[in-house]
C-alpha positions as a LaTeX table, in Angstrom:
\begin{tabular}{lrrr}
\hline
Residue & $x$ (\AA) & $y$ (\AA) & $z$ (\AA) \\
\hline
Met1 & $-80.41$ & $-66.40$ & $-17.12$ \\
Thr2 & $-77.41$ & $-65.80$ & $-19.31$ \\
Ala3 & $-75.01$ & $-68.67$ & $-20.01$ \\
Pro4 & $-71.79$ & $-68.50$ & $-18.03$ \\
Leu5 & $-68.68$ & $-67.43$ & $-19.92$ \\
His6 & $-66.19$ & $-70.26$ & $-20.44$ \\
Glu7 & $-62.73$ & $-69.45$ & $-19.13$ \\
Pro8 & $-59.73$ & $-70.85$ & $-21.08$ \\
Thr9 & $-58.28$ & $-73.98$ & $-19.55$ \\
Ala10 & $-54.62$ & $-74.43$ & $-18.60$ \\
Glu11 & $-54.06$ & $-76.63$ & $-21.65$ \\
Ala12 & $-55.42$ & $-74.00$ & $-24.08$ \\
Ala13 & $-53.35$ & $-71.10$ & $-22.75$ \\
Pro14 & $-49.61$ & $-71.57$ & $-23.34$ \\
Ser15 & $-47.38$ & $-70.46$ & $-20.52$ \\
Ala16 & $-44.82$ & $-67.69$ & $-20.79$ \\
Ala17 & $-42.02$ & $-70.25$ & $-20.64$ \\
Glu18 & $-43.43$ & $-72.18$ & $-23.59$ \\
Glu19 & $-43.81$ & $-68.99$ & $-25.61$ \\
Ala20 & $-40.20$ & $-68.02$ & $-24.88$ \\
Ala21 & $-39.00$ & $-71.50$ & $-25.85$ \\
Ala22 & $-40.95$ & $-71.31$ & $-29.12$ \\
Val23 & $-39.49$ & $-67.90$ & $-29.94$ \\
Ser24 & $-35.99$ & $-69.18$ & $-29.13$ \\
Ala25 & $-36.49$ & $-72.23$ & $-31.36$ \\
Asp26 & $-37.69$ & $-70.03$ & $-34.22$ \\
Ala27 & $-34.68$ & $-67.75$ & $-33.76$ \\
Lys28 & $-32.31$ & $-70.71$ & $-33.90$ \\
Ala29 & $-34.06$ & $-72.05$ & $-36.97$ \\
Val30 & $-33.45$ & $-68.84$ & $-38.91$ \\
Gln31 & $-30.03$ & $-68.05$ & $-37.46$ \\
Gly32 & $-27.55$ & $-67.37$ & $-40.27$ \\
Arg33 & $-24.02$ & $-68.71$ & $-40.48$ \\
Ser34 & $-21.03$ & $-66.96$ & $-41.96$ \\
Leu35 & $-19.05$ & $-68.52$ & $-44.78$ \\
Gly36 & $-16.10$ & $-68.94$ & $-42.46$ \\
Arg37 & $-18.19$ & $-70.86$ & $-39.94$ \\
Ile38 & $-19.67$ & $-73.08$ & $-42.64$ \\
Ala39 & $-16.18$ & $-73.85$ & $-43.97$ \\
Trp40 & $-14.91$ & $-74.60$ & $-40.46$ \\
Glu41 & $-17.79$ & $-77.00$ & $-39.84$ \\
Arg42 & $-16.97$ & $-78.82$ & $-43.07$ \\
Leu43 & $-13.28$ & $-78.92$ & $-42.19$ \\
Lys44 & $-14.02$ & $-80.39$ & $-38.75$ \\
Arg45 & $-15.70$ & $-83.37$ & $-40.39$ \\
Asp46 & $-12.54$ & $-84.17$ & $-42.40$ \\
Lys47 & $-10.40$ & $-86.17$ & $-39.97$ \\
Leu48 & $-7.45$ & $-86.49$ & $-42.36$ \\
Ala49 & $-7.33$ & $-82.73$ & $-42.90$ \\
Leu50 & $-7.51$ & $-82.08$ & $-39.15$ \\
Thr51 & $-4.70$ & $-84.57$ & $-38.58$ \\
Gly52 & $-2.60$ & $-82.82$ & $-41.20$ \\
Gly53 & $-3.37$ & $-79.44$ & $-39.61$ \\
Val54 & $-2.34$ & $-80.68$ & $-36.17$ \\
Val55 & 0.93 & $-82.03$ & $-37.57$ \\
Val56 & 1.59 & $-78.71$ & $-39.33$ \\
Leu57 & 1.00 & $-76.76$ & $-36.11$ \\
Leu58 & 3.26 & $-79.19$ & $-34.25$ \\
Leu59 & 6.02 & $-78.74$ & $-36.83$ \\
Ile60 & 5.75 & $-74.95$ & $-36.59$ \\
Ala61 & 5.90 & $-75.10$ & $-32.79$ \\
Val62 & 8.90 & $-77.45$ & $-32.87$ \\
Ala63 & 10.73 & $-75.21$ & $-35.34$ \\
Leu64 & 10.10 & $-72.09$ & $-33.26$ \\
Leu65 & 11.08 & $-73.79$ & $-30.01$ \\
Ala66 & 14.13 & $-75.65$ & $-31.40$ \\
Pro67 & 16.65 & $-73.73$ & $-29.22$ \\
Val68 & 14.54 & $-74.35$ & $-26.11$ \\
Ile69 & 14.07 & $-78.07$ & $-26.82$ \\
Thr70 & 17.74 & $-78.68$ & $-27.59$ \\
Gly71 & 18.68 & $-76.67$ & $-24.51$ \\
Leu72 & 16.49 & $-78.86$ & $-22.30$ \\
Leu73 & 18.08 & $-81.97$ & $-23.84$ \\
Asp74 & 21.54 & $-80.40$ & $-23.52$ \\
Gln75 & 22.26 & $-80.99$ & $-27.21$ \\
Asp76 & 23.94 & $-78.63$ & $-29.67$ \\
Pro77 & 23.31 & $-79.30$ & $-33.38$ \\
Asn78 & 26.94 & $-78.45$ & $-34.18$ \\
Glu79 & 28.62 & $-80.20$ & $-31.25$ \\
Tyr80 & 30.86 & $-83.13$ & $-32.16$ \\
His81 & 30.73 & $-86.42$ & $-30.24$ \\
Glu82 & 33.67 & $-88.26$ & $-31.75$ \\
Asn83 & 33.77 & $-90.65$ & $-28.80$ \\
Leu84 & 30.55 & $-92.20$ & $-30.16$ \\
Ile85 & 32.11 & $-92.94$ & $-33.57$ \\
Asp86 & 33.93 & $-96.10$ & $-34.55$ \\
Pro87 & 37.47 & $-94.87$ & $-35.49$ \\
Leu88 & 37.87 & $-97.61$ & $-38.10$ \\
Phe89 & 34.63 & $-97.31$ & $-40.07$ \\
Gly90 & 33.51 & $-93.79$ & $-39.10$ \\
Thr91 & 29.99 & $-94.98$ & $-38.15$ \\
Pro92 & 28.17 & $-94.69$ & $-34.80$ \\
Thr93 & 29.12 & $-97.37$ & $-32.29$ \\
Gly94 & 25.60 & $-98.02$ & $-31.01$ \\
Ser95 & 22.79 & $-99.86$ & $-32.76$ \\
Phe96 & 20.44 & $-98.09$ & $-35.21$ \\
Gly97 & 22.83 & $-95.21$ & $-35.79$ \\
Gly98 & 23.67 & $-94.68$ & $-32.12$ \\
Ile99 & 20.10 & $-94.19$ & $-30.86$ \\
Ser100 & 20.06 & $-93.88$ & $-27.07$ \\
Gly101 & 18.34 & $-92.01$ & $-24.26$ \\
Glu102 & 20.74 & $-89.11$ & $-24.76$ \\
His103 & 20.61 & $-89.11$ & $-28.57$ \\
Leu104 & 17.00 & $-89.83$ & $-29.49$ \\
Leu105 & 17.58 & $-90.26$ & $-33.23$ \\
Gly106 & 21.23 & $-91.27$ & $-33.12$ \\
Val107 & 24.31 & $-89.36$ & $-34.24$ \\
Glu108 & 25.87 & $-88.53$ & $-37.58$ \\
Pro109 & 28.72 & $-90.63$ & $-38.95$ \\
Val110 & 32.30 & $-89.30$ & $-38.71$ \\
Asn111 & 31.56 & $-86.28$ & $-36.46$ \\
Gly112 & 28.86 & $-87.60$ & $-34.10$ \\
Arg113 & 26.56 & $-84.58$ & $-34.20$ \\
Asp114 & 23.12 & $-85.20$ & $-32.67$ \\
Ile115 & 20.61 & $-85.95$ & $-35.46$ \\
Phe116 & 17.52 & $-84.98$ & $-33.44$ \\
Ala117 & 18.91 & $-81.49$ & $-32.78$ \\
Arg118 & 19.81 & $-81.07$ & $-36.44$ \\
Ile119 & 16.33 & $-82.24$ & $-37.53$ \\
Leu120 & 14.77 & $-79.56$ & $-35.32$ \\
Tyr121 & 17.00 & $-76.82$ & $-36.72$ \\
Gly122 & 16.51 & $-78.16$ & $-40.25$ \\
Ala123 & 12.75 & $-77.72$ & $-39.79$ \\
Arg124 & 13.33 & $-74.01$ & $-39.22$ \\
Ile125 & 15.09 & $-73.66$ & $-42.58$ \\
Ser126 & 12.51 & $-75.68$ & $-44.51$ \\
Leu127 & 9.47 & $-73.93$ & $-43.01$ \\
Leu128 & 11.08 & $-70.49$ & $-43.30$ \\
Val129 & 11.77 & $-70.93$ & $-47.01$ \\
Gly130 & 8.42 & $-72.64$ & $-47.59$ \\
Phe131 & 6.30 & $-69.93$ & $-45.95$ \\
Leu132 & 8.19 & $-66.81$ & $-47.03$ \\
Ser133 & 8.56 & $-67.87$ & $-50.67$ \\
Ala134 & 4.84 & $-68.71$ & $-50.71$ \\
Ile135 & 4.07 & $-65.21$ & $-49.40$ \\
Val136 & 6.20 & $-63.65$ & $-52.15$ \\
Ala137 & 4.45 & $-65.76$ & $-54.80$ \\
Val138 & 0.97 & $-64.98$ & $-53.42$ \\
Val139 & 1.53 & $-61.23$ & $-53.29$ \\
Ile140 & 2.93 & $-60.98$ & $-56.82$ \\
Gly141 & 0.52 & $-63.55$ & $-58.27$ \\
Thr142 & $-2.55$ & $-61.93$ & $-56.71$ \\
Val143 & $-1.68$ & $-58.44$ & $-57.94$ \\
Met144 & $-0.75$ & $-59.57$ & $-61.44$ \\
Gly145 & $-3.67$ & $-61.99$ & $-61.76$ \\
Ile146 & $-6.32$ & $-59.51$ & $-60.66$ \\
Leu147 & $-4.92$ & $-56.79$ & $-62.95$ \\
Ala148 & $-4.85$ & $-59.14$ & $-65.94$ \\
Gly149 & $-8.36$ & $-60.44$ & $-65.33$ \\
Phe150 & $-9.98$ & $-57.08$ & $-64.62$ \\
Phe151 & $-8.41$ & $-54.83$ & $-67.26$ \\
Gly152 & $-8.08$ & $-57.41$ & $-70.05$ \\
Gly153 & $-6.80$ & $-56.26$ & $-73.44$ \\
Trp154 & $-3.08$ & $-55.64$ & $-73.82$ \\
Val155 & $-2.59$ & $-55.74$ & $-70.03$ \\
Asp156 & $-3.96$ & $-59.28$ & $-69.92$ \\
Ser157 & $-1.93$ & $-60.32$ & $-72.96$ \\
Leu158 & 1.32 & $-58.94$ & $-71.56$ \\
Ile159 & 0.94 & $-60.48$ & $-68.10$ \\
Ser160 & $-0.23$ & $-63.81$ & $-69.54$ \\
Arg161 & 2.82 & $-64.03$ & $-71.83$ \\
Val162 & 5.11 & $-63.25$ & $-68.90$ \\
Met163 & 3.45 & $-66.04$ & $-66.90$ \\
Asp164 & 3.86 & $-68.47$ & $-69.80$ \\
Gly165 & 7.55 & $-67.58$ & $-70.07$ \\
Leu166 & 8.20 & $-68.06$ & $-66.35$ \\
Leu167 & 6.34 & $-71.39$ & $-66.31$ \\
Ala168 & 8.58 & $-72.63$ & $-69.14$ \\
Phe169 & 11.79 & $-71.36$ & $-67.50$ \\
Pro170 & 14.09 & $-73.95$ & $-65.82$ \\
Gln171 & 13.67 & $-72.69$ & $-62.26$ \\
Leu172 & 16.02 & $-75.15$ & $-60.55$ \\
Leu173 & 18.90 & $-74.55$ & $-62.96$ \\
Phe174 & 18.49 & $-70.79$ & $-62.66$ \\
Ile175 & 18.62 & $-70.91$ & $-58.85$ \\
Ile176 & 21.74 & $-73.10$ & $-58.96$ \\
Ala177 & 23.47 & $-70.70$ & $-61.34$ \\
Leu178 & 22.36 & $-67.62$ & $-59.38$ \\
Val179 & 23.39 & $-68.92$ & $-55.96$ \\
Ser180 & 26.75 & $-70.02$ & $-57.34$ \\
Val181 & 27.69 & $-66.46$ & $-58.36$ \\
Met182 & 26.18 & $-64.61$ & $-55.39$ \\
Pro183 & 28.62 & $-62.77$ & $-53.11$ \\
Asn184 & 29.08 & $-63.82$ & $-49.49$ \\
Glu185 & 27.79 & $-60.43$ & $-48.28$ \\
Met186 & 24.68 & $-58.63$ & $-49.52$ \\
Leu187 & 22.24 & $-56.19$ & $-47.90$ \\
Gly188 & 23.82 & $-56.78$ & $-44.50$ \\
Leu189 & 23.47 & $-60.56$ & $-44.81$ \\
Thr190 & 26.36 & $-63.02$ & $-44.90$ \\
Gly191 & 26.84 & $-66.67$ & $-45.86$ \\
Thr192 & 23.70 & $-68.69$ & $-45.22$ \\
Gly193 & 21.60 & $-65.53$ & $-44.87$ \\
Val194 & 22.45 & $-64.51$ & $-48.45$ \\
Arg195 & 21.52 & $-67.95$ & $-49.79$ \\
Leu196 & 18.25 & $-68.01$ & $-47.88$ \\
Phe197 & 17.34 & $-64.55$ & $-49.14$ \\
Val198 & 18.10 & $-65.50$ & $-52.74$ \\
Met199 & 16.21 & $-68.82$ & $-52.49$ \\
Ile200 & 13.12 & $-67.18$ & $-51.01$ \\
Leu201 & 13.01 & $-64.47$ & $-53.67$ \\
Val202 & 13.72 & $-66.74$ & $-56.63$ \\
Ile203 & 11.37 & $-69.56$ & $-55.56$ \\
Gly204 & 8.63 & $-67.02$ & $-54.87$ \\
Phe205 & 9.24 & $-65.18$ & $-58.14$ \\
Phe206 & 9.04 & $-68.32$ & $-60.25$ \\
Gly207 & 6.04 & $-69.56$ & $-58.26$ \\
Trp208 & 3.70 & $-66.60$ & $-58.72$ \\
Pro209 & 2.43 & $-67.57$ & $-62.21$ \\
Tyr210 & 0.71 & $-70.66$ & $-60.75$ \\
Ile211 & $-1.47$ & $-68.61$ & $-58.44$ \\
Gly212 & $-1.61$ & $-65.72$ & $-60.92$ \\
Arg213 & $-3.40$ & $-67.87$ & $-63.49$ \\
Val214 & $-5.96$ & $-68.99$ & $-60.91$ \\
Val215 & $-6.63$ & $-65.43$ & $-59.73$ \\
Arg216 & $-6.89$ & $-64.23$ & $-63.34$ \\
Gly217 & $-9.49$ & $-66.88$ & $-64.17$ \\
Gln218 & $-11.54$ & $-66.10$ & $-61.08$ \\
Thr219 & $-11.38$ & $-62.37$ & $-61.79$ \\
Leu220 & $-12.56$ & $-62.88$ & $-65.38$ \\
Ser221 & $-15.68$ & $-64.64$ & $-64.11$ \\
Met222 & $-16.39$ & $-62.19$ & $-61.27$ \\
Arg223 & $-15.90$ & $-58.88$ & $-63.08$ \\
Glu224 & $-19.25$ & $-59.32$ & $-64.85$ \\
Arg225 & $-21.21$ & $-60.14$ & $-61.67$ \\
Glu226 & $-24.11$ & $-57.99$ & $-60.50$ \\
Tyr227 & $-22.35$ & $-56.54$ & $-57.47$ \\
Val228 & $-19.49$ & $-55.28$ & $-59.65$ \\
Glu229 & $-21.97$ & $-53.67$ & $-62.07$ \\
Ala230 & $-23.79$ & $-52.13$ & $-59.13$ \\
Ala231 & $-20.52$ & $-50.66$ & $-57.82$ \\
Arg232 & $-19.78$ & $-49.20$ & $-61.25$ \\
Ser233 & $-23.26$ & $-47.69$ & $-61.49$ \\
Leu234 & $-22.72$ & $-45.98$ & $-58.13$ \\
Gly235 & $-19.54$ & $-44.36$ & $-59.42$ \\
Ala236 & $-16.94$ & $-46.61$ & $-57.78$ \\
Gly237 & $-13.44$ & $-46.34$ & $-59.23$ \\
Arg238 & $-11.43$ & $-49.20$ & $-60.67$ \\
Phe239 & $-9.15$ & $-49.66$ & $-57.70$ \\
Tyr240 & $-12.10$ & $-49.59$ & $-55.32$ \\
Ile241 & $-13.72$ & $-52.40$ & $-57.29$ \\
Leu242 & $-10.44$ & $-54.30$ & $-57.43$ \\
Phe243 & $-9.59$ & $-54.20$ & $-53.74$ \\
Lys244 & $-13.01$ & $-53.81$ & $-52.12$ \\
Glu245 & $-15.28$ & $-55.90$ & $-54.33$ \\
Leu246 & $-13.12$ & $-58.50$ & $-56.10$ \\
Leu247 & $-10.21$ & $-59.17$ & $-53.73$ \\
Pro248 & $-12.36$ & $-60.26$ & $-50.73$ \\
Asn249 & $-14.04$ & $-62.85$ & $-52.96$ \\
Leu250 & $-10.63$ & $-64.21$ & $-54.01$ \\
Val251 & $-9.51$ & $-65.01$ & $-50.46$ \\
Ala252 & $-10.73$ & $-68.62$ & $-50.59$ \\
Pro253 & $-8.78$ & $-69.73$ & $-53.71$ \\
Ile254 & $-5.73$ & $-67.78$ & $-52.54$ \\
Ile255 & $-5.72$ & $-69.61$ & $-49.19$ \\
Val256 & $-6.17$ & $-72.96$ & $-50.89$ \\
Tyr257 & $-3.30$ & $-72.49$ & $-53.34$ \\
Thr258 & $-1.06$ & $-71.06$ & $-50.63$ \\
Thr259 & $-1.40$ & $-74.24$ & $-48.57$ \\
Met260 & $-0.62$ & $-76.27$ & $-51.70$ \\
Met261 & 2.45 & $-74.18$ & $-52.61$ \\
Ile262 & 4.21 & $-74.44$ & $-49.25$ \\
Pro263 & 5.05 & $-78.19$ & $-49.50$ \\
Thr264 & 6.31 & $-77.67$ & $-53.07$ \\
Asn265 & 8.62 & $-74.90$ & $-51.83$ \\
Ile266 & 9.86 & $-77.13$ & $-49.02$ \\
Leu267 & 10.74 & $-79.83$ & $-51.54$ \\
Thr268 & 12.52 & $-77.26$ & $-53.72$ \\
Glu269 & 14.62 & $-76.09$ & $-50.78$ \\
Ala270 & 15.47 & $-79.69$ & $-49.87$ \\
Ala271 & 16.49 & $-80.37$ & $-53.49$ \\
Leu272 & 18.73 & $-77.30$ & $-53.59$ \\
Ser273 & 20.40 & $-78.25$ & $-50.29$ \\
Phe274 & 20.81 & $-81.81$ & $-51.56$ \\
Leu275 & 22.62 & $-80.45$ & $-54.63$ \\
Gly276 & 24.89 & $-78.32$ & $-52.45$ \\
Val277 & 23.54 & $-74.86$ & $-53.37$ \\
Gly278 & 21.26 & $-74.44$ & $-50.37$ \\
Val279 & 22.32 & $-73.32$ & $-46.91$ \\
Lys280 & 25.99 & $-73.56$ & $-46.06$ \\
Pro281 & 27.37 & $-76.01$ & $-43.48$ \\
Pro282 & 27.29 & $-76.24$ & $-40.52$ \\
Thr283 & 23.71 & $-74.88$ & $-40.76$ \\
Ala284 & 21.35 & $-77.87$ & $-40.56$ \\
Ser285 & 19.14 & $-78.71$ & $-43.54$ \\
Trp286 & 17.16 & $-81.86$ & $-44.31$ \\
Gly287 & 18.29 & $-81.94$ & $-47.94$ \\
Gln288 & 21.92 & $-81.48$ & $-46.90$ \\
Met289 & 21.59 & $-84.36$ & $-44.41$ \\
Leu290 & 20.23 & $-86.61$ & $-47.18$ \\
Ser291 & 23.15 & $-85.64$ & $-49.40$ \\
Asn292 & 25.68 & $-86.48$ & $-46.67$ \\
Ala293 & 23.93 & $-89.81$ & $-45.98$ \\
Ile294 & 24.55 & $-91.16$ & $-49.49$ \\
Asp295 & 27.97 & $-92.50$ & $-48.53$ \\
Tyr296 & 26.57 & $-94.32$ & $-45.48$ \\
Tyr297 & 23.25 & $-95.71$ & $-46.69$ \\
Lys298 & 24.53 & $-99.29$ & $-46.27$ \\
Ser299 & 26.52 & $-99.01$ & $-43.06$ \\
Asp300 & 24.20 & $-96.49$ & $-41.32$ \\
Pro301 & 20.75 & $-96.43$ & $-43.01$ \\
Thr302 & 19.20 & $-94.57$ & $-40.04$ \\
Tyr303 & 21.09 & $-91.44$ & $-41.06$ \\
Met304 & 19.25 & $-91.44$ & $-44.41$ \\
Val305 & 15.86 & $-92.59$ & $-43.13$ \\
Val306 & 15.41 & $-89.89$ & $-40.48$ \\
Pro307 & 15.62 & $-86.74$ & $-42.70$ \\
Gly308 & 13.73 & $-88.56$ & $-45.47$ \\
Val309 & 10.87 & $-89.35$ & $-43.09$ \\
Ala310 & 10.90 & $-85.75$ & $-41.82$ \\
Ile311 & 10.46 & $-84.40$ & $-45.36$ \\
Phe312 & 7.79 & $-87.03$ & $-46.13$ \\
Ile313 & 5.71 & $-86.26$ & $-43.02$ \\
Thr314 & 5.95 & $-82.50$ & $-43.53$ \\
Val315 & 4.90 & $-82.55$ & $-47.18$ \\
Leu316 & 2.15 & $-85.11$ & $-46.52$ \\
Ala317 & 0.72 & $-83.07$ & $-43.63$ \\
Phe318 & 0.59 & $-79.88$ & $-45.72$ \\
Asn319 & $-1.02$ & $-81.70$ & $-48.63$ \\
Leu320 & $-3.68$ & $-83.34$ & $-46.45$ \\
Phe321 & $-4.46$ & $-80.02$ & $-44.78$ \\
Gly322 & $-4.52$ & $-78.21$ & $-48.13$ \\
Asp323 & $-6.93$ & $-80.77$ & $-49.60$ \\
Gly324 & $-9.21$ & $-80.36$ & $-46.60$ \\
Val325 & $-9.18$ & $-76.57$ & $-46.84$ \\
Arg326 & $-9.97$ & $-76.80$ & $-50.55$ \\
Asp327 & $-12.93$ & $-79.11$ & $-49.94$ \\
Ala328 & $-14.19$ & $-76.91$ & $-47.10$ \\
Leu329 & $-14.04$ & $-73.70$ & $-49.09$ \\
Asp330 & $-15.22$ & $-75.25$ & $-52.37$ \\
Pro331 & $-17.80$ & $-77.96$ & $-51.55$ \\
Lys332 & $-18.82$ & $-78.30$ & $-55.22$ \\
Gly333 & $-15.34$ & $-79.44$ & $-56.18$ \\
Ser334 & $-14.40$ & $-83.10$ & $-55.97$ \\
Arg335 & $-11.30$ & $-84.56$ & $-54.40$ \\
\hline
\end{tabular}
């Protein structure tokens, strides 16, 4: 008699469900992640950076919705409330600068304008100048930096000397002199619009060498990489290599330095408004509010503290977020 054939037991034969689970596990084990996803996962672990990012988003939302918020509170940033001012000393009659349920951060001395409404509208000016001047600087700096790093030779020497000259130029004094002689009407803009336009252009123009030097250095190191040589060997032109091969790899440092430039631009705008060459009254500005508060820092310290804290929180939030973005996009760097 022949020996009976042994049939496989249930333990030896894996089920279809187990095989599918094993395949799924293997697929997950080899699943790739994009650079953006890896950076986002690193950023999520940085609680300080996330806090700064949330504050930045909140500030942007508040600035955009300033007319809606002040409308709901029935407050006008330019409306006088002289009945809330002591006629003898010119200071708010209430405690802590006139803080109340109607005026959340008090009122200004002498005229009684609502400080909370003016802080909201001042955020629009600061963020507008900060973002737009950063965009101007990034565009010019990226183009100049990538041209200097890629072409080298006399192009690199010329652009580098221009950057050195602009870095040594007294930016603040130049803006003060330029704004002082600007006409009240230009390119269809009047008054505050002219000053904002000039500040954005000048701050951005004098800021591009900072990012231009970074882009130039990165381009110098990348132009000898294998993928650039491969593109050349396939007959790719210079501008194709510049904008298709090099520029996408420069996005990370550009984003990092953009987030670091915005708070510097906000401080520059506040300094110009503090010196009286920023936006014109009655347009609200944090620097202008600090300048007006000098005469009342003893009798009404709240008037000075509120815009100072607003500038401090804004700059700190941008710096924390910028540090987190830098660490997420460049894990080899140290804080």
